[in-house]
């Protein structure tokens, strides 16, 4: 129960920073799907004790999701349900295992950059961090 409370508190604290200035759709300003979840469907209510996603969208045909995480970087990102390894840099920017030479300002932008690089390729099942 303590973990759920800690992660929920972290989610609330990090949400503005992690999603600042980002659209929650394919990036088109004024997109009518802005208040919806993946695929344009209305977001379902959360189950009791569930942690809300920081972002959940379909970008270039791939579902990208970000969740608060108790780990060192404070966020867990998934692309089509597979973990995308990300790391927060000293300057506050983010990089991913898929595109580790180009920093991004937010985890959402990092996930989108990874999708741009990997295209339709699948991510591996590994969850190890190598920073």
Short mmCIF file of N, CA and C in Angstrom, two decimals, residues 52-56 64-68 75-78:
data_model
loop_
_atom_site.label_atom_id
_atom_site.label_comp_id
_atom_site.label_asym_id
_atom_site.label_seq_id
_atom_site.Cartn_x
_atom_site.Cartn_y
_atom_site.Cartn_z
N UNK A 52 -2.63 6.36 -12.73
CA UNK A 52 -2.97 6.95 -14.03
C UNK A 52 -1.73 7.11 -14.90
N UNK A 53 -1.94 6.97 -16.19
CA UNK A 53 -0.84 7.15 -17.14
C UNK A 53 -0.49 8.63 -17.23
N UNK A 54 0.79 8.91 -17.39
CA UNK A 54 1.23 10.29 -17.63
C UNK A 54 0.85 10.71 -19.04
N UNK A 55 0.94 9.75 -19.96
CA UNK A 55 0.46 9.96 -21.33
C UNK A 55 0.12 8.60 -21.90
N UNK A 56 -0.80 8.60 -22.85
CA UNK A 56 -1.25 7.37 -23.51
C UNK A 56 -1.81 7.80 -24.85
N UNK A 64 2.00 4.53 -27.44
CA UNK A 64 3.05 4.91 -26.48
C UNK A 64 2.37 5.33 -25.18
N UNK A 65 2.91 4.82 -24.08
CA UNK A 65 2.37 5.10 -22.76
C UNK A 65 3.51 5.44 -21.82
N UNK A 66 3.24 6.34 -20.90
CA UNK A 66 4.20 6.68 -19.86
C UNK A 66 3.53 6.59 -18.52
N UNK A 67 4.20 5.97 -17.57
CA UNK A 67 3.66 5.78 -16.24
C UNK A 67 4.67 6.24 -15.21
N UNK A 68 4.19 6.74 -14.07
CA UNK A 68 5.14 7.04 -13.00
C UNK A 68 5.79 5.75 -12.54
N UNK A 75 9.97 7.47 -14.35
CA UNK A 75 9.00 7.21 -15.40
C UNK A 75 9.30 5.88 -16.09
N UNK A 76 8.25 5.19 -16.47
CA UNK A 76 8.37 3.96 -17.26
C UNK A 76 7.60 4.19 -18.56
N UNK A 77 8.23 3.91 -19.68
CA UNK A 77 7.60 4.13 -20.99
C UNK A 77 7.43 2.80 -21.69
N UNK A 78 6.27 2.64 -22.33
CA UNK A 78 6.00 1.43 -23.11
C UNK A 78 5.62 1.82 -24.53
#
